[in-house]
GROMACS .gro file of C-alpha atoms in nm:
model
  403
    1UNK     CA    1   1.139   1.041   2.552
    2UNK     CA    2   1.024   0.715   2.504
    3UNK     CA    3   1.232   0.455   2.387
    4UNK     CA    4   1.044   0.352   2.030
    5UNK     CA    5   0.899  -0.006   1.920
    6UNK     CA    6   1.172  -0.013   1.619
    7UNK     CA    7   1.472  -0.125   1.668
    8UNK     CA    8   1.844   0.074   1.663
    9UNK     CA    9   2.109   0.033   1.413
   10UNK     CA   10   2.460  -0.031   1.411
   11UNK     CA   11   2.661   0.269   1.155
   12UNK     CA   12   2.884   0.138   0.907
   13UNK     CA   13   3.104   0.405   1.107
   14UNK     CA   14   3.062   0.188   1.454
   15UNK     CA   15   3.461   0.122   1.556
   16UNK     CA   16   3.308   0.199   1.998
   17UNK     CA   17   3.670   0.378   2.032
   18UNK     CA   18   3.580   0.726   2.002
   19UNK     CA   19   3.468   0.979   1.880
   20UNK     CA   20   3.291   0.760   1.579
   21UNK     CA   21   2.930   0.715   1.617
   22UNK     CA   22   2.822   0.352   1.685
   23UNK     CA   23   2.490   0.292   1.757
   24UNK     CA   24   2.166   0.441   1.653
   25UNK     CA   25   1.816   0.403   1.838
   26UNK     CA   26   1.524   0.649   1.753
   27UNK     CA   27   1.272   0.738   2.049
   28UNK     CA   28   0.901   0.987   2.079
   29UNK     CA   29   0.986   1.304   2.241
   30UNK     CA   30   0.712   1.533   2.275
   31UNK     CA   31   0.564   1.714   1.964
   32UNK     CA   32   0.811   1.489   1.713
   33UNK     CA   33   1.058   1.234   1.658
   34UNK     CA   34   1.465   1.198   1.747
   35UNK     CA   35   1.716   0.979   1.867
   36UNK     CA   36   1.936   0.836   2.089
   37UNK     CA   37   2.310   0.770   2.012
   38UNK     CA   38   2.618   0.626   2.156
   39UNK     CA   39   2.961   0.717   2.026
   40UNK     CA   40   3.155   0.438   2.295
   41UNK     CA   41   3.002   0.075   2.197
   42UNK     CA   42   2.707   0.218   2.391
   43UNK     CA   43   2.841   0.293   2.722
   44UNK     CA   44   2.692   0.590   2.691
   45UNK     CA   45   2.396   0.811   2.520
   46UNK     CA   46   2.305   1.117   2.412
   47UNK     CA   47   1.992   1.275   2.290
   48UNK     CA   48   2.020   1.373   1.932
   49UNK     CA   49   2.034   1.778   1.838
   50UNK     CA   50   1.671   1.835   1.695
   51UNK     CA   51   1.262   1.764   1.748
   52UNK     CA   52   1.142   1.637   1.388
   53UNK     CA   53   0.821   1.794   1.363
   54UNK     CA   54   0.538   1.771   1.074
   55UNK     CA   55   0.598   2.029   0.801
   56UNK     CA   56   0.444   2.365   0.873
   57UNK     CA   57   0.280   2.327   0.526
   58UNK     CA   58   0.067   2.067   0.595
   59UNK     CA   59  -0.106   2.331   0.874
   60UNK     CA   60   0.138   2.327   1.195
   61UNK     CA   61  -0.151   2.315   1.450
   62UNK     CA   62  -0.306   2.073   1.268
   63UNK     CA   63  -0.253   1.710   1.397
   64UNK     CA   64  -0.358   1.454   1.683
   65UNK     CA   65  -0.134   1.261   1.887
   66UNK     CA   66   0.175   1.466   1.904
   67UNK     CA   67   0.208   1.482   1.495
   68UNK     CA   68   0.532   1.265   1.417
   69UNK     CA   69   0.573   0.930   1.645
   70UNK     CA   70   0.673   0.578   1.641
   71UNK     CA   71   0.966   0.617   1.401
   72UNK     CA   72   1.238   0.383   1.229
   73UNK     CA   73   1.539   0.430   1.070
   74UNK     CA   74   1.810   0.333   0.818
   75UNK     CA   75   2.172   0.418   0.738
   76UNK     CA   76   2.169   0.483   0.319
   77UNK     CA   77   2.514   0.455   0.165
   78UNK     CA   78   2.637   0.754   0.152
   79UNK     CA   79   2.611   0.779   0.515
   80UNK     CA   80   2.308   0.978   0.575
   81UNK     CA   81   2.016   0.770   0.797
   82UNK     CA   82   1.659   0.828   0.663
   83UNK     CA   83   1.381   0.874   0.954
   84UNK     CA   84   1.057   0.738   0.839
   85UNK     CA   85   0.738   0.764   1.128
   86UNK     CA   86   0.389   0.749   1.144
   87UNK     CA   87   0.258   1.124   1.109
   88UNK     CA   88  -0.049   1.218   1.284
   89UNK     CA   89  -0.182   1.470   1.145
   90UNK     CA   90  -0.559   1.525   1.025
   91UNK     CA   91  -0.480   1.624   0.618
   92UNK     CA   92  -0.222   1.423   0.644
   93UNK     CA   93  -0.224   1.003   0.453
   94UNK     CA   94   0.152   0.877   0.426
   95UNK     CA   95   0.437   0.908   0.660
   96UNK     CA   96   0.723   1.174   0.758
   97UNK     CA   97   1.034   1.126   0.624
   98UNK     CA   98   1.343   1.311   0.763
   99UNK     CA   99   1.741   1.294   0.713
  100UNK     CA  100   2.014   1.315   0.924
  101UNK     CA  101   2.360   1.363   0.757
  102UNK     CA  102   2.643   1.354   1.096
  103UNK     CA  103   2.533   1.003   1.140
  104UNK     CA  104   2.242   1.123   1.369
  105UNK     CA  105   2.369   1.404   1.569
  106UNK     CA  106   2.115   1.671   1.449
  107UNK     CA  107   1.795   1.590   1.287
  108UNK     CA  108   1.624   1.810   1.048
  109UNK     CA  109   1.348   2.063   1.182
  110UNK     CA  110   1.098   1.953   0.976
  111UNK     CA  111   0.954   1.596   0.772
  112UNK     CA  112   0.798   1.613   0.457
  113UNK     CA  113   0.560   1.317   0.335
  114UNK     CA  114   0.674   0.951   0.161
  115UNK     CA  115   0.560   0.827  -0.141
  116UNK     CA  116   0.309   0.563  -0.007
  117UNK     CA  117  -0.001   0.589   0.141
  118UNK     CA  118  -0.015   0.460   0.577
  119UNK     CA  119  -0.249   0.712   0.770
  120UNK     CA  120  -0.161   0.704   1.154
  121UNK     CA  121   0.032   0.395   1.150
  122UNK     CA  122   0.389   0.257   1.229
  123UNK     CA  123   0.620   0.187   0.960
  124UNK     CA  124   0.943  -0.067   1.013
  125UNK     CA  125   1.255  -0.014   0.789
  126UNK     CA  126   1.511  -0.306   0.748
  127UNK     CA  127   1.802  -0.433   0.461
  128UNK     CA  128   1.755  -0.754   0.233
  129UNK     CA  129   2.100  -0.950   0.266
  130UNK     CA  130   2.154  -0.779  -0.090
  131UNK     CA  131   2.129  -0.450   0.103
  132UNK     CA  132   1.813  -0.389  -0.091
  133UNK     CA  133   1.604  -0.126   0.191
  134UNK     CA  134   1.253  -0.229   0.266
  135UNK     CA  135   0.906  -0.103   0.415
  136UNK     CA  136   0.698  -0.323   0.594
  137UNK     CA  137   0.345  -0.089   0.769
  138UNK     CA  138   0.027  -0.185   0.845
  139UNK     CA  139  -0.116  -0.076   0.562
  140UNK     CA  140  -0.128   0.078   0.237
  141UNK     CA  141  -0.455   0.221   0.261
  142UNK     CA  142  -0.654   0.546   0.235
  143UNK     CA  143  -0.917   0.556   0.424
  144UNK     CA  144  -0.838   0.909   0.605
  145UNK     CA  145  -0.551   1.003   0.882
  146UNK     CA  146  -0.805   0.983   1.145
  147UNK     CA  147  -0.948   0.624   1.060
  148UNK     CA  148  -0.672   0.354   1.292
  149UNK     CA  149  -0.713   0.137   0.986
  150UNK     CA  150  -0.414  -0.142   1.005
  151UNK     CA  151  -0.460  -0.274   0.698
  152UNK     CA  152  -0.361  -0.425   0.462
  153UNK     CA  153   0.003  -0.586   0.587
  154UNK     CA  154   0.200  -0.396   0.328
  155UNK     CA  155   0.565  -0.428   0.198
  156UNK     CA  156   0.777  -0.199  -0.051
  157UNK     CA  157   1.090  -0.219  -0.184
  158UNK     CA  158   1.333   0.129  -0.284
  159UNK     CA  159   1.603   0.185  -0.530
  160UNK     CA  160   1.711   0.506  -0.404
  161UNK     CA  161   1.797   0.430  -0.096
  162UNK     CA  162   1.490   0.468   0.076
  163UNK     CA  163   1.417   0.779   0.004
  164UNK     CA  164   1.111   0.612  -0.193
  165UNK     CA  165   0.932   0.278  -0.200
  166UNK     CA  166   0.759   0.105  -0.480
  167UNK     CA  167   0.644  -0.240  -0.573
  168UNK     CA  168   0.409  -0.236  -0.296
  169UNK     CA  169   0.288  -0.560  -0.223
  170UNK     CA  170  -0.015  -0.697   0.010
  171UNK     CA  171   0.159  -0.954   0.210
  172UNK     CA  172  -0.210  -1.032   0.341
  173UNK     CA  173  -0.328  -1.112   0.058
  174UNK     CA  174  -0.467  -1.453   0.013
  175UNK     CA  175  -0.397  -1.531   0.384
  176UNK     CA  176  -0.691  -1.577   0.658
  177UNK     CA  177  -0.603  -1.229   0.785
  178UNK     CA  178  -0.744  -1.085   0.463
  179UNK     CA  179  -1.093  -1.174   0.509
  180UNK     CA  180  -1.190  -1.044   0.866
  181UNK     CA  181  -1.474  -0.860   0.875
  182UNK     CA  182  -1.373  -0.489   0.693
  183UNK     CA  183  -1.482  -0.304   0.998
  184UNK     CA  184  -1.242  -0.419   1.241
  185UNK     CA  185  -0.887  -0.448   1.067
  186UNK     CA  186  -0.635  -0.372   1.383
  187UNK     CA  187  -0.482  -0.738   1.368
  188UNK     CA  188  -0.115  -0.569   1.180
  189UNK     CA  189  -0.024  -0.298   1.486
  190UNK     CA  190   0.304  -0.234   1.581
  191UNK     CA  191   0.489  -0.484   1.308
  192UNK     CA  192   0.850  -0.616   1.321
  193UNK     CA  193   1.070  -0.821   1.081
  194UNK     CA  194   1.336  -1.054   1.104
  195UNK     CA  195   1.532  -1.148   0.821
  196UNK     CA  196   1.779  -1.434   0.756
  197UNK     CA  197   1.919  -1.626   0.493
  198UNK     CA  198   1.992  -2.073   0.557
  199UNK     CA  199   2.150  -2.261   0.272
  200UNK     CA  200   2.093  -1.980   0.014
  201UNK     CA  201   1.704  -1.884   0.125
  202UNK     CA  202   1.645  -1.585   0.236
  203UNK     CA  203   1.313  -1.608   0.522
  204UNK     CA  204   1.121  -1.348   0.631
  205UNK     CA  205   0.898  -1.390   0.957
  206UNK     CA  206   0.690  -1.125   1.028
  207UNK     CA  207   0.500  -1.033   1.378
  208UNK     CA  208   0.250  -0.821   1.452
  209UNK     CA  209   0.010  -0.756   1.742
  210UNK     CA  210  -0.164  -1.072   1.669
  211UNK     CA  211  -0.012  -1.301   1.498
  212UNK     CA  212   0.310  -1.424   1.294
  213UNK     CA  213   0.354  -1.449   0.964
  214UNK     CA  214   0.677  -1.672   0.777
  215UNK     CA  215   0.769  -1.589   0.428
  216UNK     CA  216   1.035  -1.834   0.234
  217UNK     CA  217   1.165  -1.688  -0.039
  218UNK     CA  218   1.182  -1.377   0.037
  219UNK     CA  219   1.401  -1.181  -0.168
  220UNK     CA  220   1.195  -1.293  -0.444
  221UNK     CA  221   0.893  -1.264  -0.360
  222UNK     CA  222   0.938  -0.942  -0.295
  223UNK     CA  223   1.167  -0.866  -0.661
  224UNK     CA  224   0.968  -1.092  -0.901
  225UNK     CA  225   0.576  -1.061  -0.786
  226UNK     CA  226   0.415  -0.860  -0.995
  227UNK     CA  227   0.119  -0.851  -1.232
  228UNK     CA  228  -0.222  -1.070  -1.162
  229UNK     CA  229  -0.416  -1.288  -1.361
  230UNK     CA  230  -0.719  -1.446  -1.201
  231UNK     CA  231  -0.951  -1.707  -1.437
  232UNK     CA  232  -1.185  -1.768  -1.129
  233UNK     CA  233  -1.167  -2.128  -1.102
  234UNK     CA  234  -1.098  -2.149  -0.729
  235UNK     CA  235  -1.424  -2.252  -0.522
  236UNK     CA  236  -1.446  -1.876  -0.367
  237UNK     CA  237  -1.362  -1.487  -0.468
  238UNK     CA  238  -1.095  -1.529  -0.138
  239UNK     CA  239  -0.934  -1.796  -0.285
  240UNK     CA  240  -0.842  -1.553  -0.600
  241UNK     CA  241  -0.733  -1.275  -0.356
  242UNK     CA  242  -1.009  -1.053  -0.436
  243UNK     CA  243  -1.149  -0.933  -0.055
  244UNK     CA  244  -1.548  -0.879  -0.062
  245UNK     CA  245  -1.602  -0.592   0.170
  246UNK     CA  246  -2.022  -0.547   0.089
  247UNK     CA  247  -2.225  -0.810   0.003
  248UNK     CA  248  -2.168  -1.105  -0.136
  249UNK     CA  249  -1.986  -1.271  -0.416
  250UNK     CA  250  -1.938  -1.628  -0.577
  251UNK     CA  251  -1.755  -1.809  -0.842
  252UNK     CA  252  -1.949  -2.035  -1.127
  253UNK     CA  253  -2.020  -2.090  -1.482
  254UNK     CA  254  -2.230  -1.788  -1.537
  255UNK     CA  255  -2.039  -1.526  -1.746
  256UNK     CA  256  -1.724  -1.743  -1.780
  257UNK     CA  257  -1.475  -1.635  -2.031
  258UNK     CA  258  -1.177  -1.818  -1.976
  259UNK     CA  259  -1.201  -2.161  -1.818
  260UNK     CA  260  -1.501  -2.309  -1.654
  261UNK     CA  261  -1.547  -1.983  -1.408
  262UNK     CA  262  -1.657  -1.618  -1.359
  263UNK     CA  263  -1.627  -1.444  -1.007
  264UNK     CA  264  -2.047  -1.342  -1.018
  265UNK     CA  265  -2.059  -1.010  -0.838
  266UNK     CA  266  -2.421  -1.031  -0.678
  267UNK     CA  267  -2.641  -0.631  -0.699
  268UNK     CA  268  -2.556  -0.415  -0.358
  269UNK     CA  269  -2.198  -0.586  -0.331
  270UNK     CA  270  -1.820  -0.443  -0.320
  271UNK     CA  271  -1.513  -0.649  -0.409
  272UNK     CA  272  -1.185  -0.532  -0.423
  273UNK     CA  273  -0.856  -0.635  -0.508
  274UNK     CA  274  -0.479  -0.582  -0.380
  275UNK     CA  275  -0.222  -0.568  -0.658
  276UNK     CA  276   0.171  -0.555  -0.681
  277UNK     CA  277   0.255  -0.224  -0.695
  278UNK     CA  278   0.335  -0.074  -1.020
  279UNK     CA  279   0.288   0.245  -1.221
  280UNK     CA  280   0.270   0.211  -1.545
  281UNK     CA  281   0.063  -0.071  -1.712
  282UNK     CA  282  -0.247  -0.191  -1.775
  283UNK     CA  283  -0.530  -0.372  -1.679
  284UNK     CA  284  -0.766  -0.557  -1.834
  285UNK     CA  285  -1.097  -0.760  -1.777
  286UNK     CA  286  -1.410  -0.955  -1.871
  287UNK     CA  287  -1.713  -0.784  -1.746
  288UNK     CA  288  -2.039  -0.956  -1.853
  289UNK     CA  289  -2.318  -0.699  -1.792
  290UNK     CA  290  -2.729  -0.679  -1.824
  291UNK     CA  291  -2.809  -0.393  -1.973
  292UNK     CA  292  -3.141  -0.209  -1.772
  293UNK     CA  293  -3.106  -0.468  -1.434
  294UNK     CA  294  -2.723  -0.324  -1.304
  295UNK     CA  295  -2.525  -0.027  -1.256
  296UNK     CA  296  -2.166  -0.070  -1.148
  297UNK     CA  297  -1.862   0.149  -1.005
  298UNK     CA  298  -1.570   0.091  -1.093
  299UNK     CA  299  -1.230   0.240  -0.928
  300UNK     CA  300  -0.893   0.205  -0.986
  301UNK     CA  301  -0.700   0.336  -0.648
  302UNK     CA  302  -0.354   0.409  -0.551
  303UNK     CA  303  -0.417   0.208  -0.182
  304UNK     CA  304  -0.687  -0.060  -0.035
  305UNK     CA  305  -1.037   0.118   0.019
  306UNK     CA  306  -1.344   0.039   0.042
  307UNK     CA  307  -1.529   0.349  -0.093
  308UNK     CA  308  -1.462   0.394  -0.473
  309UNK     CA  309  -1.446   0.734  -0.533
  310UNK     CA  310  -1.246   0.825  -0.205
  311UNK     CA  311  -0.888   0.878  -0.340
  312UNK     CA  312  -0.889   0.689  -0.709
  313UNK     CA  313  -0.701   0.756  -0.903
  314UNK     CA  314  -0.933   0.659  -1.191
  315UNK     CA  315  -1.344   0.602  -1.080
  316UNK     CA  316  -1.592   0.514  -1.306
  317UNK     CA  317  -1.995   0.472  -1.285
  318UNK     CA  318  -2.159   0.311  -1.549
  319UNK     CA  319  -2.540   0.315  -1.545
  320UNK     CA  320  -2.820   0.126  -1.613
  321UNK     CA  321  -2.789   0.169  -1.983
  322UNK     CA  322  -2.407   0.067  -1.977
  323UNK     CA  323  -2.241   0.428  -2.027
  324UNK     CA  324  -1.905   0.492  -1.882
  325UNK     CA  325  -1.914   0.829  -1.691
  326UNK     CA  326  -1.542   0.917  -1.640
  327UNK     CA  327  -1.558   1.131  -1.219
  328UNK     CA  328  -1.327   1.384  -1.167
  329UNK     CA  329  -1.169   1.479  -0.765
  330UNK     CA  330  -1.447   1.796  -0.794
  331UNK     CA  331  -1.722   1.584  -0.782
  332UNK     CA  332  -1.832   1.636  -1.205
  333UNK     CA  333  -1.853   1.355  -1.431
  334UNK     CA  334  -1.767   1.375  -1.815
  335UNK     CA  335  -1.936   1.112  -2.069
  336UNK     CA  336  -1.637   0.891  -2.197
  337UNK     CA  337  -1.828   0.818  -2.498
  338UNK     CA  338  -1.803   0.414  -2.448
  339UNK     CA  339  -2.065   0.207  -2.314
  340UNK     CA  340  -2.108  -0.148  -2.199
  341UNK     CA  341  -2.346  -0.377  -2.391
  342UNK     CA  342  -2.509  -0.686  -2.271
  343UNK     CA  343  -2.354  -0.949  -2.243
  344UNK     CA  344  -1.951  -1.017  -2.195
  345UNK     CA  345  -1.732  -0.698  -2.267
  346UNK     CA  346  -1.336  -0.676  -2.262
  347UNK     CA  347  -1.213  -0.337  -2.064
  348UNK     CA  348  -0.862  -0.160  -2.034
  349UNK     CA  349  -0.765   0.045  -1.836
  350UNK     CA  350  -0.390   0.126  -1.931
  351UNK     CA  351  -0.259   0.424  -1.753
  352UNK     CA  352   0.125   0.630  -1.667
  353UNK     CA  353   0.162   0.722  -1.313
  354UNK     CA  354   0.505   0.911  -1.466
  355UNK     CA  355   0.270   1.117  -1.698
  356UNK     CA  356  -0.061   1.101  -1.498
  357UNK     CA  357  -0.260   1.006  -1.813
  358UNK     CA  358  -0.537   0.703  -1.849
  359UNK     CA  359  -0.692   0.507  -2.132
  360UNK     CA  360  -1.015   0.354  -2.124
  361UNK     CA  361  -1.090   0.056  -2.401
  362UNK     CA  362  -1.347  -0.113  -2.421
  363UNK     CA  363  -1.509  -0.343  -2.676
  364UNK     CA  364  -1.239  -0.172  -2.904
  365UNK     CA  365  -1.316   0.163  -2.849
  366UNK     CA  366  -1.110   0.389  -2.645
  367UNK     CA  367  -1.103   0.771  -2.494
  368UNK     CA  368  -0.890   0.904  -2.283
  369UNK     CA  369  -1.036   0.954  -1.944
  370UNK     CA  370  -0.976   1.148  -1.606
  371UNK     CA  371  -0.708   1.115  -1.395
  372UNK     CA  372  -0.657   1.214  -1.057
  373UNK     CA  373  -0.342   1.370  -0.979
  374UNK     CA  374  -0.398   1.464  -0.604
  375UNK     CA  375  -0.394   1.105  -0.541
  376UNK     CA  376  -0.106   0.947  -0.640
  377UNK     CA  377   0.039   0.818  -0.937
  378UNK     CA  378   0.089   0.400  -0.822
  379UNK     CA  379  -0.221   0.169  -0.928
  380UNK     CA  380  -0.230  -0.123  -0.591
  381UNK     CA  381  -0.614  -0.196  -0.587
  382UNK     CA  382  -0.910  -0.208  -0.811
  383UNK     CA  383  -1.241  -0.182  -0.694
  384UNK     CA  384  -1.594  -0.308  -0.795
  385UNK     CA  385  -1.958  -0.241  -0.672
  386UNK     CA  386  -2.303  -0.317  -0.781
  387UNK     CA  387  -2.627  -0.116  -0.680
  388UNK     CA  388  -2.907  -0.314  -0.785
  389UNK     CA  389  -3.050  -0.510  -1.006
  390UNK     CA  390  -2.863  -0.828  -1.153
  391UNK     CA  391  -2.456  -0.784  -1.067
  392UNK     CA  392  -2.234  -0.837  -1.269
  393UNK     CA  393  -1.951  -1.124  -1.400
  394UNK     CA  394  -1.613  -1.086  -1.402
  395UNK     CA  395  -1.395  -1.321  -1.537
  396UNK     CA  396  -0.973  -1.294  -1.722
  397UNK     CA  397  -0.823  -1.021  -1.480
  398UNK     CA  398  -0.474  -0.945  -1.604
  399UNK     CA  399  -0.301  -0.720  -1.472
  400UNK     CA  400   0.043  -0.675  -1.675
  401UNK     CA  401   0.306  -0.365  -1.573
  402UNK     CA  402   0.485  -0.164  -1.814
  403UNK     CA  403   0.917  -0.175  -1.629
   0.00000   0.00000   0.00000
């Protein structure tokens, strides 16, 4: 076996004196994950029973680099230990999740999939000082299991002891690390986190392969960060939190509806914005559109993705006449009956991940639109891509969660 990158844990039952399990460390074995445990304060160690393999319903032979590996563990309130694992399968883009009900002595034979996107990457579980479970990984994207993409630096909290994680945040947003070459995003490899509280302020040091990030008021950052309001009054797209993944985009007065500036997305360009993960809410934006001179793609994504039509919750195409079509997972398009007009337009996408429904409103006119139930139930990213023509302008971008 190989000792894992993640730390072990001290159990609530630890007494260092007898039959109770004191410490548990996750380990990597040939073909799966497991753990080591000690019942005598660390003097001796035993290998846990049970090798955790990927769920056979996903294709038991459809894995690479050993399947489940690089695990992290957390003790839940009832004493159950939950393990999150890097799950390397060709048809999977999520962590593997498994449990031990006897303090790490034995484990479930097969892992299920996490609710968050995390293809082929390492997780880290920890807790805030108030006990709230957190998950750190690089990163929340849906670019495919074999992409080896380590971006973005992702954090999330759990309300159910670590079974599921929500309120995903992109910690690399608006930093130097969010704006590198999108073809070379491998900085967020093997992350770890140290959390401490000093004079009432909770602080986190996040350490990755190539850099360290300090976040103060860490608990407030995780719990209180919600929604988005961008009016593009800063000098660059990056300063507003928008990543230019293709071509060019800059701020200027043309097309502005709120303040003095808008974001001009030039022809043949693409921009994406990470947003605090939300399962129900609305996204509103003002779009300046030039009839006959531009076409546009708008994708609402459950995770970062540089390809708008890939794994989108809802994907729209807008032709040169302004007609808006929704594209389904089968590749077919449906006319929404809505259209952008020449000049400024107000567009609102309202979604509910629980009921898997979505509505699009353009200049006061609404229509129900397709929702890709296979992609997920949480919105974390928006992508705008322009084709040939004069590009489009974006202003007053607002995300309002319904909690």
